[in-house]
Coordinates of C-alpha atoms in Angstrom, one line a residue:
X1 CA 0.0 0.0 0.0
X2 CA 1.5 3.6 -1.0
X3 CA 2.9 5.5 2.0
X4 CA 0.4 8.2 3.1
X5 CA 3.2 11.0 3.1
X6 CA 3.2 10.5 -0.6
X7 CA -0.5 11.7 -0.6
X8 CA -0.6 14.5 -3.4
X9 CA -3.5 15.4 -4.8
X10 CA -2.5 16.8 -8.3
X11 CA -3.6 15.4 -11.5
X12 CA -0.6 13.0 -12.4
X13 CA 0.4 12.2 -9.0
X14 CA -1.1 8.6 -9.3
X15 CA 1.3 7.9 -11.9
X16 CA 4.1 8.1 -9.1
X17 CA 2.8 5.4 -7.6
X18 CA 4.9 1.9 -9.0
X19 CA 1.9 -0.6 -9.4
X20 CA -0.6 1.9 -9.7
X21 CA 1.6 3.6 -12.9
X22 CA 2.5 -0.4 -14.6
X23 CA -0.7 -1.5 -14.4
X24 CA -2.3 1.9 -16.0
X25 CA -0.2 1.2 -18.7
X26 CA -1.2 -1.9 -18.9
X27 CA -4.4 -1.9 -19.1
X28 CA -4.1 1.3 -21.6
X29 CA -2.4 -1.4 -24.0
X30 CA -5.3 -3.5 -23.2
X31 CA -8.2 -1.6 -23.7
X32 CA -6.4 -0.5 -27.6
X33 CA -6.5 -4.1 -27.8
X34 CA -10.3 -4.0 -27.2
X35 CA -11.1 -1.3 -29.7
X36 CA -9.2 -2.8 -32.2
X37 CA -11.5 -6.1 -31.4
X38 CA -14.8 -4.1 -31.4
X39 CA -13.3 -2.3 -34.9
X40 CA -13.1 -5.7 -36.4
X41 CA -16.0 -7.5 -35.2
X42 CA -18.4 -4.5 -35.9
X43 CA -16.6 -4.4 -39.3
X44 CA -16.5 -7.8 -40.0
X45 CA -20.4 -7.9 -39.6
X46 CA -20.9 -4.8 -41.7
X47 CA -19.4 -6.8 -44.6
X48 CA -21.1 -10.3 -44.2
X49 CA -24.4 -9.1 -43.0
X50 CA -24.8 -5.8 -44.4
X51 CA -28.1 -5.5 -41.8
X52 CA -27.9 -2.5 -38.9
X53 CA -29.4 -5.1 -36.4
X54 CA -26.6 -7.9 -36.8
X55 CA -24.2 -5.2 -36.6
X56 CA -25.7 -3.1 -33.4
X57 CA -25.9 -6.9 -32.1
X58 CA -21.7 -7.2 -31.6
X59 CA -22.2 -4.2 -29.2
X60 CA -25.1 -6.0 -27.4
X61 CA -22.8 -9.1 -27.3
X62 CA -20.0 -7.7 -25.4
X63 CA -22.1 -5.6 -23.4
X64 CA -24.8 -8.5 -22.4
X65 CA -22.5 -10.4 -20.1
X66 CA -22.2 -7.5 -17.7
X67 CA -25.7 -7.2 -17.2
X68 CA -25.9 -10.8 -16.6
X69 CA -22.5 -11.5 -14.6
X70 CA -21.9 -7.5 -13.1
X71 CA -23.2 -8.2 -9.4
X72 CA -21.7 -12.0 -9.7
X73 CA -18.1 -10.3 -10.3
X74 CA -18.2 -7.7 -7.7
X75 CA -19.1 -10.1 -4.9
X76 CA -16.4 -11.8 -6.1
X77 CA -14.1 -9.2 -6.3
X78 CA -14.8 -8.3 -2.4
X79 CA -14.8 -11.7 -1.0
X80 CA -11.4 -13.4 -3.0
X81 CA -8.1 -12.1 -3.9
X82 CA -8.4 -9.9 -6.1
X83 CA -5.2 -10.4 -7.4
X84 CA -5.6 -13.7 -8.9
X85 CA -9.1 -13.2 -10.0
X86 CA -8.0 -11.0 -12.6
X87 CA -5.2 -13.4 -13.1
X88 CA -7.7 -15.6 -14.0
X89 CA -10.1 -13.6 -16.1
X90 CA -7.2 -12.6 -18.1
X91 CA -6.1 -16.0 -19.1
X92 CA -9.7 -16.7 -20.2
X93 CA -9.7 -13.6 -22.3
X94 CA -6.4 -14.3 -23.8
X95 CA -7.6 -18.2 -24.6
X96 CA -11.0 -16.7 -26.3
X97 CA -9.1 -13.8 -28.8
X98 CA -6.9 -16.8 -29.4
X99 CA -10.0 -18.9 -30.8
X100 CA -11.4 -15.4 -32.9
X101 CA -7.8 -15.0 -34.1
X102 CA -7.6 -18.5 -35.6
X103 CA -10.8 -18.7 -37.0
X104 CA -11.0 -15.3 -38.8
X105 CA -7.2 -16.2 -40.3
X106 CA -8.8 -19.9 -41.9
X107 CA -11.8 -17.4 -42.8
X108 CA -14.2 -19.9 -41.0
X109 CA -15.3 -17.2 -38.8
X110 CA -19.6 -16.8 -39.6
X111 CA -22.0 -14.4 -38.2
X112 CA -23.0 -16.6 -35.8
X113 CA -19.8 -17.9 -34.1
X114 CA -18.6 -14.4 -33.9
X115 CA -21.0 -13.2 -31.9
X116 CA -21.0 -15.9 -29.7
X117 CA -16.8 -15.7 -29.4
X118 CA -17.5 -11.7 -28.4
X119 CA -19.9 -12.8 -25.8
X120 CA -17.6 -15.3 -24.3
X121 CA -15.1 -12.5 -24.5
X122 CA -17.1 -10.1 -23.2
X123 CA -18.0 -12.5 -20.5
X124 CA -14.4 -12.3 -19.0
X125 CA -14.2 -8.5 -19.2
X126 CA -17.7 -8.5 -17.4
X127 CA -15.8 -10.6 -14.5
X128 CA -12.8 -8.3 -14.6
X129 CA -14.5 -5.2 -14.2
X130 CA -15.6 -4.6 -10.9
X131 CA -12.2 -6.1 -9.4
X132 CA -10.4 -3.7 -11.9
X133 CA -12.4 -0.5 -10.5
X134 CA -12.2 -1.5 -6.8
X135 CA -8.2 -2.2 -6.8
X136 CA -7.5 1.5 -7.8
X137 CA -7.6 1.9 -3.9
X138 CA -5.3 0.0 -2.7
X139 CA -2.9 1.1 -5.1
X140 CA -3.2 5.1 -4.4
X141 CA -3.6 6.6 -1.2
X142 CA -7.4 7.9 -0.3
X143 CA -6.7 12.1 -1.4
X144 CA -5.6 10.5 -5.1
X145 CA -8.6 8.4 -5.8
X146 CA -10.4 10.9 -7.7
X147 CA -7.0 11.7 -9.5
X148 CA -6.9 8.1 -10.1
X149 CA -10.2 7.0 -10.8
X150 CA -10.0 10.4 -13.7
X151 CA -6.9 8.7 -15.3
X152 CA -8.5 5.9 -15.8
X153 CA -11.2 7.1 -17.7
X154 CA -8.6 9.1 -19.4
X155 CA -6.4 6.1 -20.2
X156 CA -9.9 4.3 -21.7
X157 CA -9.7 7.5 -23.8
X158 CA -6.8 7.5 -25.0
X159 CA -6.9 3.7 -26.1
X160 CA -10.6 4.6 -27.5
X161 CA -8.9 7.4 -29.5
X162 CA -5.8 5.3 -30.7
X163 CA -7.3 2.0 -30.4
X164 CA -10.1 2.5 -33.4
X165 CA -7.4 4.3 -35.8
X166 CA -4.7 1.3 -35.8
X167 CA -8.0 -1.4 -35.6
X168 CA -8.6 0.7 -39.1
X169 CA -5.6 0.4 -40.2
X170 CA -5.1 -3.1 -39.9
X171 CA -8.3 -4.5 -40.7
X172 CA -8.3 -2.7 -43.8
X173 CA -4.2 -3.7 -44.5
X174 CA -3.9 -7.0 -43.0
X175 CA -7.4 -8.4 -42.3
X176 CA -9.8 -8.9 -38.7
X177 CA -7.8 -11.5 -37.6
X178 CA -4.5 -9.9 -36.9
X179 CA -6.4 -7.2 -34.8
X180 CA -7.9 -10.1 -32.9
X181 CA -4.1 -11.7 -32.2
X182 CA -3.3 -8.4 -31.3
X183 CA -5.9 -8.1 -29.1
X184 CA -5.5 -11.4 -27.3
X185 CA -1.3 -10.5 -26.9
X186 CA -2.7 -7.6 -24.7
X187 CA -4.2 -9.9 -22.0
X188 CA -1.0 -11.6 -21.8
X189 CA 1.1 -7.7 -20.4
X190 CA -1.6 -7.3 -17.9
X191 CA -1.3 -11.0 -16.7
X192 CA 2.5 -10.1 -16.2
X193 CA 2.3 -7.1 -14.5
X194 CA -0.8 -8.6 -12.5
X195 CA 1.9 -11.6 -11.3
X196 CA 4.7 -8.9 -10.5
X197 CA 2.2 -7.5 -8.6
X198 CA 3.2 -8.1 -4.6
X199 CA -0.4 -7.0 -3.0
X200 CA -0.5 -7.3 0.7
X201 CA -3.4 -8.4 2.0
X202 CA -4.2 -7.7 5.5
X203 CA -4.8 -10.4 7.9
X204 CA -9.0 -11.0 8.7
X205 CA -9.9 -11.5 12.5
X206 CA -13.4 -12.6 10.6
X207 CA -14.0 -15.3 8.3
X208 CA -15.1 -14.7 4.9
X209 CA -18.3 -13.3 3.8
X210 CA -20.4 -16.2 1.7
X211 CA -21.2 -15.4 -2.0
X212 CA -25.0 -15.0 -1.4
X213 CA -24.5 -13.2 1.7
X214 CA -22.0 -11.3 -0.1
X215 CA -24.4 -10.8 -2.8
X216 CA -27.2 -9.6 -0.6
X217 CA -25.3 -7.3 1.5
X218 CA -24.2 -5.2 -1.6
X219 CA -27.7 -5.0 -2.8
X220 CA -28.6 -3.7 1.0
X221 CA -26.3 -1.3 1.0
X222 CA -27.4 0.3 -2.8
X223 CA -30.9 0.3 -1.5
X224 CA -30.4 2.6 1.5
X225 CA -27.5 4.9 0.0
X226 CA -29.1 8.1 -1.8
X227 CA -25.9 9.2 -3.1
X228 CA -25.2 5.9 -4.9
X229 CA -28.5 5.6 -6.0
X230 CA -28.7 9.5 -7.7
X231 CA -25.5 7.8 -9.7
X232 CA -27.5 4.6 -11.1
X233 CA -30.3 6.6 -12.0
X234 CA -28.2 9.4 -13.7
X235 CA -26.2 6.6 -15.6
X236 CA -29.4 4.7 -16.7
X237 CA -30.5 8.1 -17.7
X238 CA -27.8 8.8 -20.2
X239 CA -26.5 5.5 -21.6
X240 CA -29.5 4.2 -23.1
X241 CA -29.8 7.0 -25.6
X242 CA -26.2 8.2 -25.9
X243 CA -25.2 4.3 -26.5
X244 CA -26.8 4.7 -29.7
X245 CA -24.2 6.6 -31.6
X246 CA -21.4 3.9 -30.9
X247 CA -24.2 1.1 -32.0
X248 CA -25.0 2.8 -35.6
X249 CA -21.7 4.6 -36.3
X250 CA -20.7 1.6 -38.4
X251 CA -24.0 1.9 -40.3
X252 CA -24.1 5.3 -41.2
X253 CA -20.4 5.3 -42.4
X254 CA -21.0 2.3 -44.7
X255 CA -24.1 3.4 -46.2
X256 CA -24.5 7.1 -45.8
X257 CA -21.0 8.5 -45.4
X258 CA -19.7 5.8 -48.2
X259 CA -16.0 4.9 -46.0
X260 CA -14.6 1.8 -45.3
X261 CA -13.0 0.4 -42.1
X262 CA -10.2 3.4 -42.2
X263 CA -13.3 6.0 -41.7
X264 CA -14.5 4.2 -39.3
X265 CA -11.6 4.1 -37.3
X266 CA -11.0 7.6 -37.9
X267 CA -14.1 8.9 -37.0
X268 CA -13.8 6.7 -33.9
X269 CA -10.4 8.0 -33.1
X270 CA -12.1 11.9 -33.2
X271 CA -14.2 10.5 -30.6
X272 CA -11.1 9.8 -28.4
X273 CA -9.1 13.0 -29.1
X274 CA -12.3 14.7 -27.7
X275 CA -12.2 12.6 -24.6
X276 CA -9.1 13.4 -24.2
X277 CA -9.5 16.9 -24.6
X278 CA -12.0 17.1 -22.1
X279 CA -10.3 15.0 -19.6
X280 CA -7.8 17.9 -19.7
X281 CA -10.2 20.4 -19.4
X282 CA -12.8 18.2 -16.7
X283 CA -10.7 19.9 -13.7
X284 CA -11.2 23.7 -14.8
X285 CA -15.0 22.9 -15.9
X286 CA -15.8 21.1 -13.2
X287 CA -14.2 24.1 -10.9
X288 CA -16.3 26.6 -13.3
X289 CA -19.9 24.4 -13.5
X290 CA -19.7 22.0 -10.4
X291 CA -20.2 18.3 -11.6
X292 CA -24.2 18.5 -11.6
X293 CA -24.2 21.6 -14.0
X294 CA -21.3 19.8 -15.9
X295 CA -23.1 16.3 -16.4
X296 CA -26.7 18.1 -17.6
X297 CA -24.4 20.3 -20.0
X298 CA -22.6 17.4 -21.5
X299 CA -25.3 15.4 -22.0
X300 CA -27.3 18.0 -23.7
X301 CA -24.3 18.2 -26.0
X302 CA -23.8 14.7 -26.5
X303 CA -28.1 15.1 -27.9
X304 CA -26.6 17.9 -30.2
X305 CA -24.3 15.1 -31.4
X306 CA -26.3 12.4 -32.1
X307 CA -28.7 14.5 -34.1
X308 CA -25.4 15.2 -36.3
X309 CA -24.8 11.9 -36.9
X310 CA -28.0 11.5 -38.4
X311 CA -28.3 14.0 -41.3
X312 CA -24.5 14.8 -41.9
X313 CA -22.9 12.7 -44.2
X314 CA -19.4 14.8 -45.3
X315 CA -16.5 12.9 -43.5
X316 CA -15.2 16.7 -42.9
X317 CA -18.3 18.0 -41.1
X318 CA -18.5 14.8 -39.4
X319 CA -15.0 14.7 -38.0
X320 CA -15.9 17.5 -35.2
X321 CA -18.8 15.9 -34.7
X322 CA -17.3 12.9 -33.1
X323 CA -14.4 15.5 -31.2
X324 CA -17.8 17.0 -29.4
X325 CA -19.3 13.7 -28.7
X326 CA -15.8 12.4 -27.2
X327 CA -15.9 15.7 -24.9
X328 CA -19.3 15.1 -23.9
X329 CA -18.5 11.3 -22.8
X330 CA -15.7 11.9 -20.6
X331 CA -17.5 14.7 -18.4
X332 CA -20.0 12.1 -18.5
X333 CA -18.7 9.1 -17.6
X334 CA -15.8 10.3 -15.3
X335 CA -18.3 12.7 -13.3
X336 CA -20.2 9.2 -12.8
X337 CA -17.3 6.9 -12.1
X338 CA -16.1 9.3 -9.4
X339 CA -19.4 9.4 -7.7
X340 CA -19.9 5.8 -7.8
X341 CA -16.4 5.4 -6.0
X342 CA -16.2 8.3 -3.5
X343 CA -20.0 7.5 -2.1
X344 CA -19.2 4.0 -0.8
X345 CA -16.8 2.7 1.8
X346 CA -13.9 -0.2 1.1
X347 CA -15.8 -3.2 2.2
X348 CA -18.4 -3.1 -0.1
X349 CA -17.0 -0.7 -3.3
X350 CA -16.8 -3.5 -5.8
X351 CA -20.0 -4.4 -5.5
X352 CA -21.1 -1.2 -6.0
X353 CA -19.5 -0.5 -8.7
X354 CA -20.7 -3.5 -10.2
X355 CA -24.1 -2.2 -9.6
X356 CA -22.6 1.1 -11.6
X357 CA -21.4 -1.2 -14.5
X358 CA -24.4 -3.3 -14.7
X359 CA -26.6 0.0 -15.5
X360 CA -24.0 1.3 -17.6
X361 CA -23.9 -2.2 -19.3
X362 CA -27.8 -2.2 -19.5
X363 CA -28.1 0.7 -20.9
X364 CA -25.8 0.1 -23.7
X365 CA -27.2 -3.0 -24.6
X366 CA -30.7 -2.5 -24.2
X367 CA -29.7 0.6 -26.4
X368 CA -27.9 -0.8 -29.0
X369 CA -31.0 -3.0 -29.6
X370 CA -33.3 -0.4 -29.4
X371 CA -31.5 1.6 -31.6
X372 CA -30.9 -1.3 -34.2
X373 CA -34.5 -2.1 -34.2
X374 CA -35.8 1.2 -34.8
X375 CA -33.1 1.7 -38.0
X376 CA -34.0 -1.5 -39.3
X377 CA -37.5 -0.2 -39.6
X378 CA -37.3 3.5 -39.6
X379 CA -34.1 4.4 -41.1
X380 CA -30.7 5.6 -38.9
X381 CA -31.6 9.2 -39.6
X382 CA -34.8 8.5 -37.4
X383 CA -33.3 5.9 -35.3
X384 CA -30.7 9.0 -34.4
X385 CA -33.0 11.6 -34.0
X386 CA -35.4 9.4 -31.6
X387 CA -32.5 8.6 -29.3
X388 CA -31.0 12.6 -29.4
X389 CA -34.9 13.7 -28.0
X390 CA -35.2 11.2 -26.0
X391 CA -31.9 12.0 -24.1
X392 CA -32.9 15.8 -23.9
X393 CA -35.8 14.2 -21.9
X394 CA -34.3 12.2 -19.8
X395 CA -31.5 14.7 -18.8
X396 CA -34.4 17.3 -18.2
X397 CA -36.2 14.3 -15.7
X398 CA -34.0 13.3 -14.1
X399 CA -31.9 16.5 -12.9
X400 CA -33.4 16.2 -9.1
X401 CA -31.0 13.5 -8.8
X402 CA -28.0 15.3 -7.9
X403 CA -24.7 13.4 -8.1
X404 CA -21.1 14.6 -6.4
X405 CA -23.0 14.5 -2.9
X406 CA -20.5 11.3 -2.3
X407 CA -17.2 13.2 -2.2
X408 CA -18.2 14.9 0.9
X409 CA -18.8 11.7 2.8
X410 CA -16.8 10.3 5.4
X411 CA -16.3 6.9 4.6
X412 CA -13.6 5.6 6.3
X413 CA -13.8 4.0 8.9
X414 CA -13.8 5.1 12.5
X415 CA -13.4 2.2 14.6
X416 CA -15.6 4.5 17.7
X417 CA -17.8 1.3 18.6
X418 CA -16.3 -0.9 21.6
X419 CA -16.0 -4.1 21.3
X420 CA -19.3 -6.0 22.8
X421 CA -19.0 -7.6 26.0
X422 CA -20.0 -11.7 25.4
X423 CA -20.0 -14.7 28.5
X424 CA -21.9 -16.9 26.5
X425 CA -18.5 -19.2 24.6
X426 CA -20.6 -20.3 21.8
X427 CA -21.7 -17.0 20.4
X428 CA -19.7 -16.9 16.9
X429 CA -22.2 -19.5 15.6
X430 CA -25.4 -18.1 17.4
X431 CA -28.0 -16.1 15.7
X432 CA -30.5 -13.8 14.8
X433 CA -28.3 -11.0 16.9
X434 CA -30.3 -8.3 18.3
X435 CA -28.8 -5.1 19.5
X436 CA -31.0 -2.9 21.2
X437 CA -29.8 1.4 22.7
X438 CA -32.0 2.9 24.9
X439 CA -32.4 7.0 25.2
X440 CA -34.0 9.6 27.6
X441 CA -35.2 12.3 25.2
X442 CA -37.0 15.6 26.3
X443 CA -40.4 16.4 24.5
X444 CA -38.5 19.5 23.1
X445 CA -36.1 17.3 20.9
X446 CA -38.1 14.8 19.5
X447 CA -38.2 16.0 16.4
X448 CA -34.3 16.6 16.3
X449 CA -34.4 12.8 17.9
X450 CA -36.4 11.4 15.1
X451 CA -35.0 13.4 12.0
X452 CA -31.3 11.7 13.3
X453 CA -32.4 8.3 14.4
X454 CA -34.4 7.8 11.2
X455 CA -30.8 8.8 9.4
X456 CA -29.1 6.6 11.7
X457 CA -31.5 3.3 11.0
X458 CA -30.6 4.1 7.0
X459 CA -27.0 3.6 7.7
X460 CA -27.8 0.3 10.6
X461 CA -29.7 -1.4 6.8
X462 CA -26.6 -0.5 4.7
X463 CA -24.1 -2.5 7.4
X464 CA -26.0 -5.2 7.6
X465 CA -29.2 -5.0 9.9
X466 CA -32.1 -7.3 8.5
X467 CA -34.8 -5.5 10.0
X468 CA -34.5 -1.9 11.8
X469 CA -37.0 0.3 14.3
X470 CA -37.4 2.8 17.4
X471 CA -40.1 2.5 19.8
X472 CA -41.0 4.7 23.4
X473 CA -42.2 3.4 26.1
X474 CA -45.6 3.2 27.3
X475 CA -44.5 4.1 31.0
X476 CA -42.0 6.0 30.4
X477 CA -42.6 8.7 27.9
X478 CA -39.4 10.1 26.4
X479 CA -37.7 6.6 26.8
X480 CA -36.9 5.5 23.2
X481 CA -35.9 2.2 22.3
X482 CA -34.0 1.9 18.8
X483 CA -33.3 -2.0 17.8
X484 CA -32.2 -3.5 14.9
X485 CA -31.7 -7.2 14.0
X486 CA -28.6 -9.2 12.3
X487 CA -28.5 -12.8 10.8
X488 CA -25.6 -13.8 13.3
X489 CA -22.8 -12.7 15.4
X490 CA -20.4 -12.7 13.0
X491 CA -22.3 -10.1 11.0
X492 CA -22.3 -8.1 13.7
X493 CA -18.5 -8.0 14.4
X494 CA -18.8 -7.1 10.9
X495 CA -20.5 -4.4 11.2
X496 CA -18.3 -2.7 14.1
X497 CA -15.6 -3.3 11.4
X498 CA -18.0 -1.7 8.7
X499 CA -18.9 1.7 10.4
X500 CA -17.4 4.9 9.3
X501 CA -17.3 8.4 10.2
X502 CA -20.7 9.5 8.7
X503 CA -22.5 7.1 11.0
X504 CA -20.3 8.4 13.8
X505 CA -21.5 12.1 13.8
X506 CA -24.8 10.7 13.7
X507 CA -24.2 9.2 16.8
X508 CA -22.4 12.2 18.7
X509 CA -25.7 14.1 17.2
X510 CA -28.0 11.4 19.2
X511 CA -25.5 11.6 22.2
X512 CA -26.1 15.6 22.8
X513 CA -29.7 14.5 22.6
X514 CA -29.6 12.2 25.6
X515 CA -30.3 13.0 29.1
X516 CA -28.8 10.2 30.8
X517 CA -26.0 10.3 33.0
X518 CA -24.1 8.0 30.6
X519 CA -24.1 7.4 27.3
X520 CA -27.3 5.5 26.1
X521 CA -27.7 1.6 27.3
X522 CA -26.9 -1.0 24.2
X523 CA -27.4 -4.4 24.7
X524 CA -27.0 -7.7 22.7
X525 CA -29.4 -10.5 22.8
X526 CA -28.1 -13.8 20.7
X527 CA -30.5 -16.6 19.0
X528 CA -30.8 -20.1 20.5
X529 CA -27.5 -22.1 20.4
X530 CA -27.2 -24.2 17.1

């Protein structure tokens, strides 16, 4: 883990961190590998099927498996090591290219099987990402995340501006299958760097989470965080309709703008020169607009770009069409990524950023589709125009769901709660666990008292409790009783592990509301022994 002292905030400083720097690179090198793939399959289709579904169908291929595998990976990736998980998924992505490579170089490579090779690809990337997005922490100190998590999106760039031009170039030079060996030589650098990789992993004091518990404690803690929910709803919001120029790009520049796989390229390289562009000008727009005003900006622009797509057909006019598009992405998308990231703590971050990837995975397949569908039967110019208006609307709808609130959360964690007193020797495998605090509250601050506690239960359901509440006494009017319930003991100690600095403000907020001598009463009450 990087030394604290090394903590600079500045918009490189990640890269001065050893692992942190190789493995950027490598996955830089990567992801060109992947654009060159999606180059070459989207192409490839273009010439054997000539049909705008068949083709929009190679994005819905390698963006299906995330919707169905997103949550499945980020459990994963917070319960295992993630070290050799993505060991693992990059020896299965290396196998598959290996496969597409082969077959599209004996030119046995049909519609059919190529699909089915980019959702088996696109299977492994689905299990890599959410381990891939949560790692960034342990490789950079907390006051560089947001510096990280922005190079990342700019190192996506970057391959998604270089990665299209040389898939181009050597599709339309040397044929698919040598940008599919490329692509599968990629896997093999991040598998070396991944095994040079020395990650320290700190000892438990618990035992593992199990996957479904795993799997139902991130879902838990999505459902009663506002700040990550305001990001799923803003990313649905957008990547439905903006998916839809990446889908029919293809299309338009076989039929309408009359290129061939160089064009494309090109006009998908413009779209990664703007992204990299705007990643260089995110900090001073962000600082300008703040990242709400920013996001409803870009996406109205990103509108203004798919409605270009549709009726402009000159290669010049549509060059800075794609440059704005790019620009519009990476505000996008990086002002989402970082909100996903900053408005969770450690424990539970991959799984919600899987959460994050599976709407963003959603969207662009269930866009790409859509999309397809509609320009099958409408025409692309319509199909275009349909998904520009629609994301005008759903910009305009769903603006009350701010996002950036995240970044000034206290997530880490603040160890305050003491460890619970236990006689009975058998309580690791007792349960249900209820805890039960008691508080003396004057009539004047029980609305004060309720406002907080009812904040406080939100955060009790993220960490774990099944089933929350707050009751007064009969007798005893001003005597409160909050209690919440846990499935065993063990997910209790994890939730004293769990609770951060947010939840501890709460409490000193309850605290001055308590007239008690001492600090309110909590008790523990286990289930019968097994």
């Amino acid at each position: 883990m990087p030394h604290p002292a090394s903590a600079q905030a500045g918009p490189w400083s990640p890269l001065r961190q050893p692992v942190f720097r190789a493995l950027w690179l490598a996955i830089l090198l990567g992801n060109v590998g992947t654009w060159m793939h999606d180059v070459a399959a989207a192409w490839l289709m273009a010439e054997r099927t000539a049909s705008p579904l068949w083709v929009s169908a190679v994005q819905a291929a390698t963006t299906l498996p995330v919707v169905l595998l997103a949550l499945v990976a980020g459990t994963l990736a917070d319960i295992v090591d993630r070290r050799r998980y993505l060991l693992l998924a990059q020896c299965w992505m290396f196998a598959v290219a290996t496969v597409l490579a082969l077959l599209a170089g004996g030119d046995r490579l049909q519609p059919a099987s190529l699909l089915a090779l980019t959702f088996a690809l696109g299977c492994g990337a689905a299990m890599a990402m959410p381990a891939q997005a949560a790692v960034v922490s342990e490789l950079v100190p907390r006051p560089m995340l947001a510096p990280a998590v922005a190079l990342n999106s700019l190192g996506m760039n970057i391959a998604r501006s270089l990665g299209p031009a040389l898939g181009g170039v050597v599709v339309a030079r040397w044929g698919a299958a040598w940008a599919f060996a490329v692509n599968a030589a990629t896997f093999l650098v991040v598998a070396v760097v991944l095994l040079r990789w020395r990650r320290q992993v700190p000892a438990a004091d618990l035992p593992p989470e199990h996957f479904l518990g795993g799997l139902r404690a991130g879902l838990r803690y999505a459902a009663h965080a506002p700040a990550l929910r305001a990001v799923l709803v803003r990313a649905a919001a957008f990547f439905v309709f903006a998916g839809a120029l990446p889908a029919l790009l293809p299309v338009v520049v076989r039929s309408g703008a009359g290129g061939g796989a160089g064009t494309f390229g090109l006009l998908l390289g413009c779209v990664g020169v703007g992204a990299i562009a705007g990643a260089l000008l995110l900090p001073a727009l962000r600082a300008r607009l703040g990242t709400e005003a920013l996001v409803r900006a870009a996406s109205l622009l990103c509108a203004a770009t798919l409605l270009g797509l549709a009726w402009i057909r000159e290669l010049a006019a549509l060059a800075p069409v794609m440059l704005a598009n790019g620009l519009a992405w990476i505000c996008v998308l990086s002002s989402l990524q970082v909100g996903a990231q900053t408005s969770v703590p450690a424990w539970v971050r991959a799984r919600a950023l899987s959460l994050y990837i599976l709407v963003f995975a959603s969207g662009m397949a269930g866009g790409s589709l859509l999309w397809g569908a509609v320009a099958q039967q409408g025409g692309t110019p319509l199909a275009l125009s349909l998904a520009a208006a629609c994301l005008v609307l759903a910009t305009l709808a769903v603006a009350r769901f701010r996002i950036g609130g995240g970044e000034q959360l206290d997530l880490a964690p603040s160890a305050h709660w003491p460890q619970p007193v236990v006689a009975a020797p058998d309580a690791a495998g007792r349960g249900p666990v209820l805890v039960t605090v008691e508080y003396l509250i004057d009539a004047s601050d029980r609305d004060a008292f309720e406002e907080c506690v009812q904040l406080l239960g939100r955060s009790r359901r993220r960490d774990g409790a099944m089933q929350w509440g707050v009751m007064e006494d009969a007798a005893r009017p001003g005597v409160h009783l909050e209690y919440f319930f846990l499935a065993s003991w063990h997910d209790h100690l994890r939730q004293h592990a769990h609770v951060t600095g947010e939840e501890r403000a709460l409490q000193d907020r309850l605290h001055r509301l308590h007239r008690g001598e001492a600090l309110p009463q909590v008790r523990h009450f286990l289930g019968p022994a097994p």
